[in-house]
Amino acid sequence: LNFGSSVLVEKPLSPSVLDGHALLDAARKRGRTLALGTEFAFLPACHALHAQIISASRNGGEIRLIWNDPPDEMRHGSVKIRHTEVSLLVDLLPHAASIFRIFSGAANLRVISAEMSVDGTSGTINFCDRSGRRYRLEANGEADRRTRLLQAGKPDADIHIDFCARNTVVLT
């Protein structure tokens, strides 16, 4: 930003809320774009199966993202840091939205409802787009194992994309 460039930053935007506000202010002041990226939006399986996922989510189906983390998950050699300054759902919203936008395109997503457990360890967000397609994020921060699963279709799910597998696994 200081050199006049627009910047794409991976989540989290900054180490603190104050630093995040400073970055936003710098972008506004310089007339530059400061964008938050999430790696899941670039997963080849989502794009390769776009037509099949859209088809499976028609006629009462939906696109679901199941996001589970164990409480003491090890990531890159240390325990994964939880963002305690925001709720679990607020923390995961950018990831879910980036994946769901692959399928909603220009039909803008909107949040329909959100529910959080009393202890804040699990919750759901329901979305829809202007075309009426439904999306659902199901999150659990106290799960037995790490899960990143995209499903499309009716409740029994016609398509599954498992992002935690060594190689992304697609089951139809």
Backbone as a printed PyTorch tensor [residue, N CA C, xyz], in Angstrom:
tensor([[[  0.8200,  -1.1970,   0.0000],
         [  0.0000,   0.0000,   0.0000],
         [  0.8600,   1.2550,   0.0000]],

        [[  1.9440,   1.2280,   0.7620],
         [  2.8310,   2.4040,   0.8220],
         [  3.4910,   2.6920,  -0.5150]],

        [[  3.6090,   1.6690,  -1.3660],
         [  4.2130,   1.8590,  -2.6760],
         [  3.1690,   2.0800,  -3.7720]],

        [[  1.9060,   2.2410,  -3.3710],
         [  0.8480,   2.5200,  -4.3290],
         [  0.2380,   1.3010,  -4.9780]],

        [[  0.5060,   0.1210,  -4.4400],
         [ -0.0470,  -1.1110,  -5.0090],
         [ -1.2800,  -1.5550,  -4.2420]],

        [[ -2.1950,  -2.2110,  -4.9320],
         [ -3.2900,  -2.8860,  -4.2500],
         [ -2.7300,  -4.1700,  -3.6600]],

        [[ -3.3620,  -4.6690,  -2.5890],
         [ -2.7920,  -5.7870,  -1.8460],
         [ -3.8500,  -6.8570,  -1.5940]],

        [[ -3.4700,  -8.1260,  -1.8240],
         [ -4.2860,  -9.2690,  -1.4730],
         [ -3.6300,  -9.9370,  -0.2710]],

        [[ -4.3700, -10.0650,   0.8360],
         [ -3.8400, -10.6140,   2.0770],
         [ -4.6080, -11.8740,   2.4320]],

        [[ -3.9020, -12.9160,   2.8380],
         [ -4.5590, -14.1260,   3.3290],
         [ -5.0780, -13.8500,   4.7410]],

        [[ -6.1760, -14.4680,   5.1100],
         [ -6.7540, -14.3490,   6.4370],
         [ -5.7910, -14.9410,   7.4590]],

        [[ -5.5580, -14.3180,   8.5900],
         [ -6.1500, -13.0840,   9.0810],
         [ -5.5060, -11.8500,   8.4410]],

        [[ -6.2800, -10.7870,   8.3750],
         [ -5.8300,  -9.5490,   7.7640],
         [ -4.6280,  -8.9700,   8.4850]],

        [[ -4.6250,  -9.0710,   9.8060],
         [ -3.5400,  -8.4940,  10.6130],
         [ -3.5010,  -9.1780,  11.9710]],

        [[ -2.4250,  -8.9370,  12.7330],
         [ -2.3320,  -9.5740,  14.0490],
         [ -3.2750,  -8.9760,  15.0950]],

        [[ -3.8030,  -7.7740,  14.8380],
         [ -4.7160,  -7.1580,  15.8060],
         [ -5.7750,  -6.3460,  15.0690]],

        [[ -6.8460,  -6.0410,  15.7650],
         [ -7.9220,  -5.2340,  15.1890],
         [ -7.3990,  -3.8460,  14.8260]],

        [[ -6.6060,  -3.2500,  15.7060],
         [ -6.0550,  -1.9170,  15.4230],
         [ -5.1890,  -1.9130,  14.1730]],

        [[ -4.3640,  -2.9410,  14.0040],
         [ -3.5370,  -3.0400,  12.7990],
         [ -4.3990,  -3.2160,  11.5490]],

        [[ -5.4950,  -3.9620,  11.6820],
         [ -6.4180,  -4.1350,  10.5640],
         [ -7.0530,  -2.8170,  10.1500]],

        [[ -7.4730,  -2.0240,  11.1350],
         [ -8.0390,  -0.7000,  10.8300],
         [ -7.0050,   0.2010,  10.1680]],

        [[ -5.7500,   0.1140,  10.6130],
         [ -4.6840,   0.9270,  10.0090],
         [ -4.4880,   0.5470,   8.5390]],

        [[ -4.5530,  -0.7490,   8.2260],
         [ -4.4270,  -1.1850,   6.8370],
         [ -5.6020,  -0.6790,   5.9930]],

        [[ -6.8070,  -0.7880,   6.5290],
         [ -7.9780,  -0.2820,   5.8050],
         [ -7.8870,   1.2220,   5.5650]],

        [[ -7.4570,   1.9530,   6.5830],
         [ -7.2950,   3.4040,   6.4400],
         [ -6.2490,   3.7410,   5.3800]],

        [[ -5.1370,   2.9920,   5.3660],
         [ -4.0780,   3.2330,   4.3770],
         [ -4.5890,   2.9790,   2.9580]],

        [[ -5.3750,   1.9180,   2.7870],
         [ -5.9220,   1.6090,   1.4630],
         [ -6.8690,   2.7190,   1.0010]],

        [[ -7.7330,   3.1660,   1.8950],
         [ -8.6590,   4.2490,   1.5450],
         [ -7.9090,   5.5330,   1.1960]],

        [[ -6.9350,   5.8740,   2.0170],
         [ -6.1590,   7.1020,   1.8420],
         [ -5.4340,   7.1170,   0.4950]],

        [[ -4.9380,   5.9500,   0.0650],
         [ -4.1700,   5.8610,  -1.1770],
         [ -5.0310,   5.4620,  -2.3830]],

        [[ -6.3120,   5.2130,  -2.1430],
         [ -7.1990,   4.8250,  -3.2390],
         [ -6.8670,   3.4570,  -3.8110]],

        [[ -6.3800,   2.5620,  -2.9760],
         [ -5.9830,   1.2160,  -3.3930],
         [ -6.9540,   0.1860,  -2.8370]],

        [[ -6.9100,  -1.0000,  -3.4070],
         [ -7.7430,  -2.1040,  -2.9440],
         [ -6.9590,  -2.9460,  -1.9520]],

        [[ -7.5780,  -3.2340,  -0.8320],
         [ -7.0480,  -4.1690,   0.1560],
         [ -8.0600,  -5.3090,   0.2140]],

        [[ -7.6530,  -6.4780,  -0.2640],
         [ -8.5750,  -7.6080,  -0.3560],
         [ -8.1230,  -8.7540,   0.5300]],

        [[ -9.0860,  -9.4660,   1.0660],
         [ -8.8180, -10.6150,   1.9180],
         [ -9.0700, -11.8760,   1.1060]],

        [[ -8.0500, -12.6980,   0.9600],
         [ -8.1710, -13.9230,   0.1740],
         [ -8.2650, -15.1380,   1.0610]],

        [[ -8.9190, -16.1580,   0.5720],
         [ -8.9520, -17.4460,   1.2470],
         [ -8.6230, -18.5160,   0.2180]],

        [[ -7.7550, -19.4270,   0.5970],
         [ -7.2280, -20.4060,  -0.3490],
         [ -8.2640, -21.3620,  -0.8910]],

        [[ -9.3400, -21.6100,  -0.1760],
         [-10.3260, -22.5810,  -0.6240],
         [-11.0450, -22.1380,  -1.8940]],

        [[-11.0970, -20.8380,  -2.1390],
         [-11.7640, -20.3400,  -3.3500],
         [-11.0260, -20.7680,  -4.6160]],

        [[ -9.7880, -21.2190,  -4.4700],
         [ -8.9880, -21.5810,  -5.6310],
         [ -8.8280, -23.0930,  -5.8070]],

        [[ -9.5550, -23.8790,  -5.0280],
         [ -9.4260, -25.3340,  -5.1330],
         [ -9.9530, -25.8250,  -6.4760]],

        [[ -9.1430, -26.5570,  -7.2220],
         [ -9.5380, -27.0020,  -8.5540],
         [-10.8240, -27.8220,  -8.5880]],

        [[-11.0730, -28.6360,  -7.5680],
         [-12.2640, -29.4990,  -7.5890],
         [-13.5560, -28.6870,  -7.6360]],

        [[-13.5890, -27.5600,  -6.9180],
         [-14.7990, -26.7210,  -6.9300],
         [-15.0790, -26.2010,  -8.3250]],

        [[-14.0460, -25.7850,  -9.0110],
         [-14.2140, -25.2250, -10.3520],
         [-14.4570, -26.3260, -11.3890]],

        [[-13.7700, -27.4540, -11.2370],
         [-13.9140, -28.5490, -12.1970],
         [-15.3140, -29.1570, -12.1450]],

        [[-15.9220, -29.1710, -10.9660],
         [-17.2360, -29.7840, -10.7960],
         [-18.3590, -28.7580, -10.7050]],

        [[-18.0860, -27.5390, -11.1380],
         [-19.0460, -26.4450, -11.0170],
         [-20.4230, -26.8360, -11.5650]],

        [[-20.5010, -27.3170, -12.7880],
         [-21.7840, -27.6460, -13.4140],
         [-22.5110, -28.7500, -12.6550]],

        [[-21.7710, -29.7670, -12.2050],
         [-22.3950, -30.8640, -11.4780],
         [-22.9150, -30.3980, -10.1160]],

        [[-22.1740, -29.5290,  -9.4470],
         [-22.5930, -29.0250,  -8.1360],
         [-23.8300, -28.1570,  -8.2790]],

        [[-23.8560, -27.2990,  -9.2910],
         [-25.0300, -26.4700,  -9.5400],
         [-26.2430, -27.3610,  -9.8150]],

        [[-26.0670, -28.3650, -10.6540],
         [-27.1640, -29.2760, -10.9950],
         [-27.6640, -30.0180,  -9.7560]],

        [[-26.7540, -30.5110,  -8.9250],
         [-27.1360, -31.2660,  -7.7310],
         [-27.8620, -30.3970,  -6.7120]],

        [[-27.6190, -29.0880,  -6.7340],
         [-28.2330, -28.2020,  -5.7350],
         [-29.5900, -27.6620,  -6.1790]],

        [[-30.0690, -28.0620,  -7.3550],
         [-31.3840, -27.6200,  -7.8390],
         [-32.5090, -28.4490,  -7.2040]],

        [[-33.7070, -27.9750,  -7.3550],
         [-34.9070, -28.7180,  -6.9420],
         [-34.8750, -29.1530,  -5.4740]],

        [[-34.6550, -28.1970,  -4.6030],
         [-34.6820, -28.4910,  -3.1720],
         [-33.3610, -28.9220,  -2.5850]],

        [[-32.3350, -29.0100,  -3.3920],
         [-31.0170, -29.3470,  -2.8730],
         [-30.3140, -28.1000,  -2.3770]],

        [[-29.1590, -28.2690,  -1.7920],
         [-28.3710, -27.1370,  -1.3160],
         [-26.8900, -27.4630,  -1.4290]],

        [[-26.0730, -26.4620,  -1.2280],
         [-24.6260, -26.6400,  -1.1620],
         [-24.2320, -26.4310,   0.2910]],

        [[-23.6080, -27.4450,   0.8890],
         [-23.2390, -27.4110,   2.3030],
         [-21.7270, -27.4800,   2.4640]],

        [[-21.2240, -26.7140,   3.3970],
         [-19.8180, -26.7700,   3.7720],
         [-19.7570, -27.1970,   5.2310]],

        [[-19.1450, -28.3400,   5.4720],
         [-18.9840, -28.8470,   6.8380],
         [-17.5390, -28.5960,   7.2390]],

        [[-17.3570, -27.8070,   8.2910],
         [-16.0370, -27.3330,   8.7020],
         [-15.8440, -27.6890,  10.1710]],

        [[-15.0870, -28.7390,  10.4470],
         [-14.8520, -29.1930,  11.8170],
         [-13.3740, -29.1000,  12.1640]],

        [[-13.1040, -28.6590,  13.3760],
         [-11.7350, -28.5990,  13.8980],
         [-11.6990, -29.2140,  15.2850]],

        [[-10.6810, -30.0440,  15.5720],
         [-10.5090, -30.5020,  16.9510],
         [ -9.9770, -29.3370,  17.7990]],

        [[-10.2490, -29.3200,  19.0890],
         [ -9.8670, -28.1780,  19.9210],
         [ -8.3520, -27.9350,  20.0080]],

        [[ -7.5410, -28.9770,  19.9370],
         [ -6.0830, -28.8180,  20.0440],
         [ -5.3960, -29.2330,  18.7480]],

        [[ -5.9540, -28.8160,  17.6330],
         [ -5.4300, -29.1860,  16.3220],
         [ -4.0110, -28.6560,  16.1220]],

        [[ -3.1390, -29.5230,  15.6550],
         [ -1.7630, -29.1310,  15.3380],
         [ -1.7060, -28.6850,  13.8880]],

        [[ -1.1880, -27.4850,  13.6540],
         [ -1.0270, -26.9460,  12.3040],
         [  0.3820, -26.3890,  12.1920]],

        [[  1.1270, -26.8760,  11.2360],
         [  2.4740, -26.3850,  10.9670],
         [  3.3680, -26.4690,  12.2040]],

        [[  3.2320, -27.5500,  12.9720],
         [  4.1190, -27.8070,  14.0980],
         [  3.6970, -27.2060,  15.4280]],

        [[  2.5750, -26.5120,  15.4890],
         [  2.1170, -25.9720,  16.7720],
         [  0.5910, -25.9980,  16.8120]],

        [[  0.0490, -25.7790,  18.0050],
         [ -1.4000, -25.7900,  18.1600],
         [ -1.9820, -24.6040,  17.4010]],

        [[ -3.0250, -24.8800,  16.6250],
         [ -3.6810, -23.8420,  15.8230],
         [ -4.2200, -22.7420,  16.7390]],

        [[ -3.9510, -21.5240,  16.3710],
         [ -4.4060, -20.3720,  17.1500],
         [ -5.8530, -20.0710,  16.7870]],

        [[ -6.6850, -19.9770,  17.7930],
         [ -8.0910, -19.6230,  17.6040],
         [ -8.2410, -18.1100,  17.6800]],

        [[ -9.1080, -17.5720,  16.8640],
         [ -9.3900, -16.1390,  16.8920],
         [-10.4440, -15.8830,  17.9530]],

        [[ -9.9940, -15.5910,  19.1750],
         [-10.9310, -15.4090,  20.2860],
         [-11.6040, -14.0410,  20.2720]],

        [[-11.1190, -13.1270,  19.4310],
         [-11.7370, -11.7960,  19.3680],
         [-13.0320, -11.8060,  18.5580]],

        [[-13.2910, -12.8910,  17.8460],
         [-14.5310, -13.0370,  17.0870],
         [-15.0880, -14.4380,  17.3230]],

        [[-16.3470, -14.6250,  16.9900],
         [-16.9690, -15.9370,  17.1580],
         [-16.4770, -16.9070,  16.0910]],

        [[-16.7330, -18.1810,  16.3360],
         [-16.3720, -19.2250,  15.3770],
         [-16.9790, -18.9380,  14.0110]],

        [[-18.2610, -18.5640,  13.9750],
         [-18.9230, -18.3250,  12.6880],
         [-18.3710, -17.1000,  11.9760]],

        [[-18.0790, -16.0310,  12.7050],
         [-17.4960, -14.8360,  12.0870],
         [-16.1080, -15.1690,  11.5300]],

        [[-15.3560, -15.9870,  12.2500],
         [-14.0260, -16.3910,  11.7990],
         [-14.0960, -17.1970,  10.4970]],

        [[-15.1030, -18.0470,  10.3590],
         [-15.2040, -18.9220,   9.1810],
         [-15.9920, -18.3140,   8.0290]],

        [[-16.7150, -17.2470,   8.2790],
         [-17.5530, -16.6370,   7.2410],
         [-16.7770, -16.3070,   5.9580]],

        [[-15.5680, -15.7200,   6.0160],
         [-14.8530, -15.4400,   4.7510],
         [-14.5450, -16.7000,   3.9450]],

        [[-14.2170, -17.7990,   4.6340],
         [-13.9360, -19.0470,   3.9290],
         [-15.1920, -19.5760,   3.2360]],

        [[-16.2830, -19.6210,   3.9920],
         [-17.5320, -20.1310,   3.4230],
         [-17.9930, -19.2580,   2.2570]],

        [[-17.9610, -17.9530,   2.4530],
         [-18.4200, -17.0470,   1.3890],
         [-17.5560, -17.1850,   0.1370]],

        [[-16.2490, -17.3630,   0.3080],
         [-15.3790, -17.4810,  -0.8710],
         [-15.6770, -18.7490,  -1.6550]],

        [[-16.0230, -19.8170,  -0.9610],
         [-16.3770, -21.0630,  -1.6460],
         [-17.7590, -20.9380,  -2.2770]],

        [[-18.7270, -20.4360,  -1.5340],
         [-20.0900, -20.3330,  -2.0520],
         [-20.1760, -19.3770,  -3.2330]],

        [[-19.3450, -18.3580,  -3.2760],
         [-19.3690, -17.4130,  -4.4040],
         [-18.9470, -18.0630,  -5.7160]],

        [[-18.2080, -19.1550,  -5.6440],
         [-17.8650, -19.8970,  -6.8650],
         [-19.1570, -20.3250,  -7.5640]],

        [[-20.1650, -20.6600,  -6.7790],
         [-21.4080, -21.2040,  -7.3170],
         [-22.5100, -20.1610,  -7.4460]],

        [[-22.4590, -19.1050,  -6.6510],
         [-23.5090, -18.0800,  -6.7400],
         [-23.2030, -17.0600,  -7.8260]],

        [[-21.9340, -16.9050,  -8.1880],
         [-21.5390, -15.9570,  -9.2170],
         [-22.0580, -14.5670,  -8.9140]],

        [[-22.6740, -13.9600,  -9.8940],
         [-23.1680, -12.5950,  -9.7400],
         [-24.4850, -12.5510,  -8.9760]],

        [[-24.9850, -13.6890,  -8.5160],
         [-26.2780, -13.7440,  -7.8270],
         [-26.1430, -13.4630,  -6.3360]],

        [[-25.1900, -12.6870,  -5.9590],
         [-24.9270, -12.2660,  -4.5720],
         [-25.5560, -13.1260,  -3.4760]],

        [[-24.7070, -13.4900,  -2.5240],
         [-25.1530, -14.2590,  -1.3660],
         [-25.7320, -13.3330,  -0.3080]],

        [[-26.6970, -13.8460,   0.4300],
         [-27.1510, -13.1240,   1.6070],
         [-27.3940, -14.1230,   2.7220]],

        [[-27.1490, -13.6840,   3.9470],
         [-27.3530, -14.5390,   5.1130],
         [-28.8410, -14.5610,   5.4360]],

        [[-29.3870, -15.7620,   5.5860],
         [-30.7900, -15.9550,   5.9360],
         [-30.9430, -16.1160,   7.4430]],

        [[-30.0680, -16.9260,   8.0350],
         [-30.1230, -17.1560,   9.4810],
         [-28.7720, -17.6580,   9.9570]],

        [[-28.5440, -17.5030,  11.2410],
         [-27.3280, -18.0150,  11.8730],
         [-27.6830, -18.4600,  13.2860]],

        [[-27.1180, -19.5670,  13.6920],
         [-27.3290, -20.0810,  15.0390],
         [-25.9900, -20.5220,  15.6020]],

        [[-25.7690, -20.2120,  16.8760],
         [-24.5310, -20.5670,  17.5520],
         [-24.8810, -21.3090,  18.8430]],

        [[-24.1020, -22.3300,  19.1680],
         [-24.3290, -23.0350,  20.4320],
         [-24.0580, -22.0760,  21.5920]],

        [[-24.6290, -22.3770,  22.7370],
         [-24.4740, -21.5210,  23.9160],
         [-23.0000, -21.3480,  24.2760]],

        [[-22.2110, -22.4230,  24.1480],
         [-20.7920, -22.3380,  24.5060],
         [-19.9180, -21.7910,  23.3750]],

        [[-20.5100, -21.4900,  22.2160],
         [-19.7700, -20.8820,  21.1110],
         [-18.8740, -21.8120,  20.3320]],

        [[-18.9940, -23.1190,  20.5460],
         [-18.1000, -24.0570,  19.8630],
         [-18.6430, -24.6010,  18.5500]],

        [[-19.9270, -24.3690,  18.2690],
         [-20.4820, -24.8600,  17.0130],
         [-21.6170, -23.9460,  16.5640]],

        [[-21.9150, -24.0380,  15.2680],
         [-22.9970, -23.2170,  14.7560],
         [-23.2240, -23.4270,  13.2810]],

        [[-24.2530, -22.7730,  12.7670],
         [-24.5900, -22.8520,  11.3500],
         [-24.9460, -21.4630,  10.8250]],

        [[-24.6610, -21.2570,   9.5530],
         [-25.1300, -20.0680,   8.8460],
         [-25.8120, -20.5600,   7.5790]],

        [[-27.0230, -20.0840,   7.3480],
         [-27.7660, -20.4040,   6.1290],
         [-27.7660, -19.1860,   5.2220]],

        [[-27.4670, -19.4120,   3.9630],
         [-27.3990, -18.3680,   2.9550],
         [-28.3590, -18.7110,   1.8230]],

        [[-28.6520, -17.7260,   0.9820],
         [-29.2700, -18.0030,  -0.3150],
         [-28.7660, -16.9410,  -1.2880]],

        [[-28.9300, -17.2160,  -2.5640],
         [-28.5600, -16.2060,  -3.5550],
         [-29.8360, -15.7540,  -4.2610]],

        [[-29.6950, -14.7790,  -5.1360],
         [-30.8800, -14.2160,  -5.8070],
         [-31.6180, -15.2320,  -6.6690]],

        [[-30.9240, -16.2780,  -7.0910],
         [-31.5930, -17.3010,  -7.8990],
         [-32.3860, -18.2710,  -7.0260]],

        [[-32.2550, -18.1630,  -5.6940],
         [-32.9670, -19.0490,  -4.7800],
         [-32.1550, -20.2450,  -4.3100]],

        [[-30.9390, -20.4060,  -4.8360],
         [-30.0990, -21.5300,  -4.4110],
         [-29.7400, -21.3390,  -2.9330]],

        [[-29.7610, -22.4490,  -2.1820],
         [-29.4650, -22.4020,  -0.7500],
         [-28.0630, -22.9400,  -0.4660]],

        [[-27.4480, -22.3560,   0.5620],
         [-26.1000, -22.7140,   0.9970],
         [-26.1250, -22.8210,   2.5160]],

        [[-25.2620, -23.6740,   3.0630],
         [-25.2390, -23.8470,   4.5190],
         [-23.8160, -24.1180,   4.9880]],

        [[-23.3610, -23.3640,   5.9770],
         [-22.1020, -23.6330,   6.6680],
         [-22.4370, -24.2930,   7.9890]],

        [[-21.8530, -25.4690,   8.2520],
         [-21.9770, -26.1550,   9.5390],
         [-20.5800, -26.2280,  10.1340]],

        [[-20.3860, -25.6040,  11.2970],
         [-19.0580, -25.5240,  11.8990],
         [-19.0480, -26.0920,  13.3130]],

        [[-17.9480, -26.7670,  13.6480],
         [-17.7700, -27.3260,  14.9850],
         [-16.3000, -27.1800,  15.3690]],

        [[-16.0270, -26.3990,  16.3910],
         [-14.6630, -26.1880,  16.8630],
         [-14.2230, -27.1650,  17.9290]],

        [[-15.0700, -28.1410,  18.2530],
         [-14.7430, -29.1540,  19.2620],
         [-14.9060, -30.5570,  18.6880]],

        [[-14.6340, -30.7210,  17.4190],
         [-14.8380, -32.0110,  16.7370],
         [-13.7140, -32.9940,  17.0730]],

        [[-13.9750, -34.2630,  16.7910],
         [-12.9720, -35.3100,  17.0140],
         [-11.8290, -35.2290,  16.0100]],

        [[-12.1570, -34.7670,  14.7830],
         [-11.1210, -34.6900,  13.7520],
         [-11.4160, -33.5130,  12.8200]],

        [[-10.3970, -33.0980,  12.0910],
         [-10.5160, -32.0020,  11.1340],
         [-11.3120, -32.4720,   9.9180]],

        [[-12.3020, -31.6680,   9.5280],
         [-13.1240, -31.9800,   8.3660],
         [-13.3180, -30.7200,   7.5440]],

        [[-13.1380, -30.8330,   6.2380],
         [-13.4960, -29.7900,   5.2770],
         [-14.2140, -30.5130,   4.1540]],

        [[-15.5340, -30.4990,   4.1980],
         [-16.3210, -31.2860,   3.2640],
         [-17.3580, -30.4000,   2.5990]],

        [[-17.3360, -30.3740,   1.2830],
         [-18.3480, -29.6620,   0.5160],
         [-19.3030, -30.6970,  -0.0460]],

        [[-20.5930, -30.5090,   0.1980],
         [-21.6080, -31.4270,  -0.2950],
         [-22.6190, -30.6400,  -1.1140]],

        [[-23.1450, -31.2720,  -2.1290],
         [-24.1900, -30.6410,  -2.9420],
         [-25.2760, -31.6580,  -3.2040]],

        [[-26.5180, -31.2160,  -3.1020],
         [-27.6480, -32.0750,  -3.3790],
         [-28.6410, -32.0570,  -2.2470]],

        [[-29.4350, -33.0750,  -2.1690],
         [-30.4230, -33.2490,  -1.1160],
         [-29.6800, -33.6670,   0.1610]],

        [[-30.3840, -33.8640,   1.2950],
         [-29.6870, -34.2000,   2.5450],
         [-28.7380, -35.3940,   2.4530]],

        [[-29.0170, -36.3700,   1.5880],
         [-28.1020, -37.5070,   1.4570],
         [-26.8950, -37.1770,   0.5770]],

        [[-26.8790, -36.0090,  -0.0400],
         [-25.7660, -35.4610,  -0.8090],
         [-25.3860, -36.2920,  -2.0270]],

        [[-25.5130, -35.6640,  -3.1760],
         [-25.1590, -36.2930,  -4.4330],
         [-23.6560, -36.2060,  -4.7110]],

        [[-23.0400, -35.1150,  -4.2540],
         [-21.6190, -34.8810,  -4.5040],
         [-20.9270, -34.5220,  -3.1890]],

        [[-19.7540, -35.0970,  -2.9600],
         [-18.9330, -34.7920,  -1.7910],
         [-17.5380, -34.4150,  -2.2820]],

        [[-16.9940, -33.3200,  -1.7850],
         [-15.5960, -32.9760,  -2.0440],
         [-14.9200, -32.8630,  -0.6840]],

        [[-13.9660, -33.7490,  -0.4220],
         [-13.2690, -33.7910,   0.8620],
         [-11.9270, -33.0760,   0.7220]],

        [[-11.8230, -31.8780,   1.3040],
         [-10.6010, -31.0870,   1.2040],
         [ -9.5130, -31.5330,   2.1730]],

        [[ -9.8320, -32.4320,   3.0980],
         [ -8.8400, -32.8960,   4.0620],
         [ -8.0970, -34.1370,   3.6060]],

        [[ -8.5880, -34.7630,   2.5540],
         [ -7.9110, -35.9450,   2.0360],
         [ -6.5650, -35.5310,   1.4470]],

        [[ -5.6260, -36.4510,   1.4430],
         [ -4.2930, -36.1670,   0.8920],
         [ -4.4290, -35.5970,  -0.5240]],

        [[ -5.2470, -36.2120,  -1.3320],
         [ -5.6530, -35.6800,  -2.6240],
         [ -7.1490, -35.4350,  -2.5060]],

        [[ -7.6140, -34.3150,  -2.9920],
         [ -9.0310, -34.0160,  -2.8700],
         [ -9.8350, -35.1730,  -3.4270]],

        [[-10.7870, -35.6590,  -2.6230],
         [-11.5840, -36.8140,  -2.9980],
         [-12.9690, -36.3610,  -3.3850]],

        [[-13.4480, -36.8420,  -4.5120],
         [-14.7850, -36.5170,  -4.9780],
         [-15.5900, -37.8030,  -5.0490]],

        [[-16.7200, -37.8180,  -4.3660],
         [-17.6040, -38.9680,  -4.4020],
         [-18.9310, -38.5250,  -4.9680]],

        [[-19.4420, -39.2390,  -5.9500],
         [-20.7650, -38.8990,  -6.4920],
         [-21.6420, -40.1260,  -6.4930]]])
